[in-house]
Coordinates of N, CA and C in Angstrom, one line a residue:
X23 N 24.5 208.7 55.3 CA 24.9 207.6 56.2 C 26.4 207.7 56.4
X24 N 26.9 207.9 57.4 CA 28.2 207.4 57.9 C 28.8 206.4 57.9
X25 N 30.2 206.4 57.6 CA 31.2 205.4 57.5 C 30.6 204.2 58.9
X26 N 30.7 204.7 59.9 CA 30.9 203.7 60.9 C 29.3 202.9 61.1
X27 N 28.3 204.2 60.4 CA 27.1 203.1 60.1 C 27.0 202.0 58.3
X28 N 27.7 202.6 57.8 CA 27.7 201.4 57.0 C 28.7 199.8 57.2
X29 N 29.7 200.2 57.9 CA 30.4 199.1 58.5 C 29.5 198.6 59.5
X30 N 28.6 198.8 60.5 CA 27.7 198.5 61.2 C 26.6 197.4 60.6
X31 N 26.3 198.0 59.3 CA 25.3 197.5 58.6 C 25.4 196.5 58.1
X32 N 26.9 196.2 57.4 CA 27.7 195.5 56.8 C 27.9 194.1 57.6
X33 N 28.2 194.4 58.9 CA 28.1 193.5 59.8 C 27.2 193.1 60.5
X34 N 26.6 193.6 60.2 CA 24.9 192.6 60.7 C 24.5 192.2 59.7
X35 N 24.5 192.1 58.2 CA 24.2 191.5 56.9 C 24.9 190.5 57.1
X36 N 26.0 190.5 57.1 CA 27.2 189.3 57.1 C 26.6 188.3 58.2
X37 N 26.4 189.1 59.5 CA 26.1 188.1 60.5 C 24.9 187.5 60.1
X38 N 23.5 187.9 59.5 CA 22.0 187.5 59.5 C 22.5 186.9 58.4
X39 N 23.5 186.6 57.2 CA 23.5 185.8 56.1 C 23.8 184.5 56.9
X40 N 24.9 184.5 58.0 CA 25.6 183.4 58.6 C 24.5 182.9 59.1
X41 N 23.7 183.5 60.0 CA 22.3 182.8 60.7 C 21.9 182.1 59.8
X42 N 21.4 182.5 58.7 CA 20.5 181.9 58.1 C 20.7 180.7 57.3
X43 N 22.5 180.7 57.1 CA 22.9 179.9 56.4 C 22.9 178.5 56.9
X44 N 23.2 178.8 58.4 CA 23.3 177.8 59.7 C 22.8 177.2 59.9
X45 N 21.0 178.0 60.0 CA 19.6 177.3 60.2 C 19.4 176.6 59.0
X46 N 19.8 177.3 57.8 CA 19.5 176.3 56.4 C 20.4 174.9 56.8
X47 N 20.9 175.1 56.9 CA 21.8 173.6 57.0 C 21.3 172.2 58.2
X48 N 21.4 173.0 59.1 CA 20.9 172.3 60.0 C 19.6 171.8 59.9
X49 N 18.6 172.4 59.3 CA 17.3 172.2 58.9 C 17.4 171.0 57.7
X50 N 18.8 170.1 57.6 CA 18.6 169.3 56.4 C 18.0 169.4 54.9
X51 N 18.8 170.8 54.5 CA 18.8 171.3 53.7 C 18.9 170.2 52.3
X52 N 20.0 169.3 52.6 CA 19.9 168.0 51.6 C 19.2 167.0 51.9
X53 N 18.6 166.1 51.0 CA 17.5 165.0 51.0 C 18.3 164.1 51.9
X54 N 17.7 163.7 53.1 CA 18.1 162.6 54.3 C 18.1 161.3 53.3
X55 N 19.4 161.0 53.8 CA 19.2 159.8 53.1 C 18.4 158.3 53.7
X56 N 18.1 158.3 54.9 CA 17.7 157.7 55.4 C 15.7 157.4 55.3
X57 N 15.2 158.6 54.4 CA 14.0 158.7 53.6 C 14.0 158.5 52.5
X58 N 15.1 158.4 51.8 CA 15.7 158.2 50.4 C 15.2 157.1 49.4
X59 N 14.8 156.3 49.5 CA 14.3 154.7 48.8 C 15.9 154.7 48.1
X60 N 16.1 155.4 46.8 CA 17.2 154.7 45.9 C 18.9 154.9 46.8
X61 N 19.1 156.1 47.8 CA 19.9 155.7 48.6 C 20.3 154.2 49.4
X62 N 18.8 154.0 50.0 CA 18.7 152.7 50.7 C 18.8 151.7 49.4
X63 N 18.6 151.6 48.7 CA 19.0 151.1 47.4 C 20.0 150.7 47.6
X64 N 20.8 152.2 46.8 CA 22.7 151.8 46.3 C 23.1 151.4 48.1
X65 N 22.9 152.0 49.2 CA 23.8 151.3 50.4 C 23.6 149.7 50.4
X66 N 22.4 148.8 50.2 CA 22.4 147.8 50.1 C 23.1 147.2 49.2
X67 N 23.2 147.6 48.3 CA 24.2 146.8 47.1 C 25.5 146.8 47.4
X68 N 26.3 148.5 47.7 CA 27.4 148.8 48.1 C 27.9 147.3 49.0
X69 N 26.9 147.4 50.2 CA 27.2 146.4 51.3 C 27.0 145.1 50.5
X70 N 26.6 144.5 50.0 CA 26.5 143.2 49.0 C 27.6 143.0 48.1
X71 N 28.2 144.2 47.9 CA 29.2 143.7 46.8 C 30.5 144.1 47.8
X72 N 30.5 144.5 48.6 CA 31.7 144.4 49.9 C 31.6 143.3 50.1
X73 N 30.4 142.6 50.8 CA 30.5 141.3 51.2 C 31.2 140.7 50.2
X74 N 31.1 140.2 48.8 CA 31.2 139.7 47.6 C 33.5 139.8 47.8
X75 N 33.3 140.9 47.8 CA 35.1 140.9 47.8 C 35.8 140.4 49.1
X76 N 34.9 140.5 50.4 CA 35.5 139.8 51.6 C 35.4 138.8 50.8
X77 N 34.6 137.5 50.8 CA 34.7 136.5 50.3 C 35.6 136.3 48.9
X78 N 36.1 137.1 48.0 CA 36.9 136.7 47.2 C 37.8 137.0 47.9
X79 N 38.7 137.7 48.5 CA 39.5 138.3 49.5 C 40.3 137.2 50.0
X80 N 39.0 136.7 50.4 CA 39.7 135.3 51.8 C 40.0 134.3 50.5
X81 N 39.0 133.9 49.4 CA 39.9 132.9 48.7 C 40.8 132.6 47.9
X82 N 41.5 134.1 47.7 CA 42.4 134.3 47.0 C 43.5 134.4 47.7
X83 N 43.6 134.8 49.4 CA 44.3 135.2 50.1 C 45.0 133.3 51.1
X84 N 44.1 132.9 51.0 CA 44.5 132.0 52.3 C 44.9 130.5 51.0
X85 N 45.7 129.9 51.2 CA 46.9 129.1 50.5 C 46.2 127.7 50.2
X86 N 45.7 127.1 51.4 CA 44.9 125.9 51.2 C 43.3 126.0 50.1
X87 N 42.8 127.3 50.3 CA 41.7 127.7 49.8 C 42.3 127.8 48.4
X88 N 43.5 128.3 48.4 CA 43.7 128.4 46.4 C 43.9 128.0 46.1
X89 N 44.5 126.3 46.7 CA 45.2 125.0 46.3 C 43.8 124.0 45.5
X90 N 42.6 124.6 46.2 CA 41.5 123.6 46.3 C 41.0 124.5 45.2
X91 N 40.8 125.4 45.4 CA 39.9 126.2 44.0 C 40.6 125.8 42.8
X92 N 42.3 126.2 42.7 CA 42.9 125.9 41.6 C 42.1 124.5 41.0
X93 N 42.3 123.4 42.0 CA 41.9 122.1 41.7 C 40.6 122.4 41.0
X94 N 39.9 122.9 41.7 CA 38.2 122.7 41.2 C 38.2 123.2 40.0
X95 N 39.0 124.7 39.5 CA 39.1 125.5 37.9 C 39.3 124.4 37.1
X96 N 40.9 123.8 37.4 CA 41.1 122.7 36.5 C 40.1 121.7 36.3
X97 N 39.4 120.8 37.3 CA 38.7 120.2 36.9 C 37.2 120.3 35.8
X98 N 37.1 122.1 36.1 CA 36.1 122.5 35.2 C 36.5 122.2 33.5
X99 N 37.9 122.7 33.6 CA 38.6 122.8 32.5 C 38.4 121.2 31.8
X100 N 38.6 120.4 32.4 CA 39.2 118.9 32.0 C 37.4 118.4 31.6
X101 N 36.4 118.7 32.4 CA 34.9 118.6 31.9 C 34.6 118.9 30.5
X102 N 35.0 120.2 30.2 CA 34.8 120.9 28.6 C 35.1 120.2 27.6

């Protein structure tokens, strides 16, 4: 075999690994998560405990809302 056919060779290996690697991927190689059950799972929660921090977010953030919570903690406190 000759030099310029082993570089030949070389590069059609290289290229048919790329092919294949291409088609593997694109073929969803990794588990869709969208068929997933425990994916669908954790994104519902993820999204549930976001919601959870928007809403602590805004009552920790907005002035009137901390004035009235403070009030309400205390009041808890004064119950005990």
């Amino acid at each position: 075999m000759s030099f310029w056919s082993a570089v030949v060779l070389m590069v059609l290996i290289v290229a048919g690994a790329r092919v294949l690697r291409a088609r593997y991927e694109a073929q969803g190689a990794s588990p869709s998560l969208a068929r997933d059950p425990d994916a669908r799972r954790l994104r519902d929660d993820v999204q549930a405990l976001k919601d959870r921090i928007a809403v602590l977010e805004r009552l920790a953030t907005e002035d009137t809302n901390a004035i009235r919570l403070d009030l309400e903690i205390e009041k808890l406190r004064d119950i005990r």
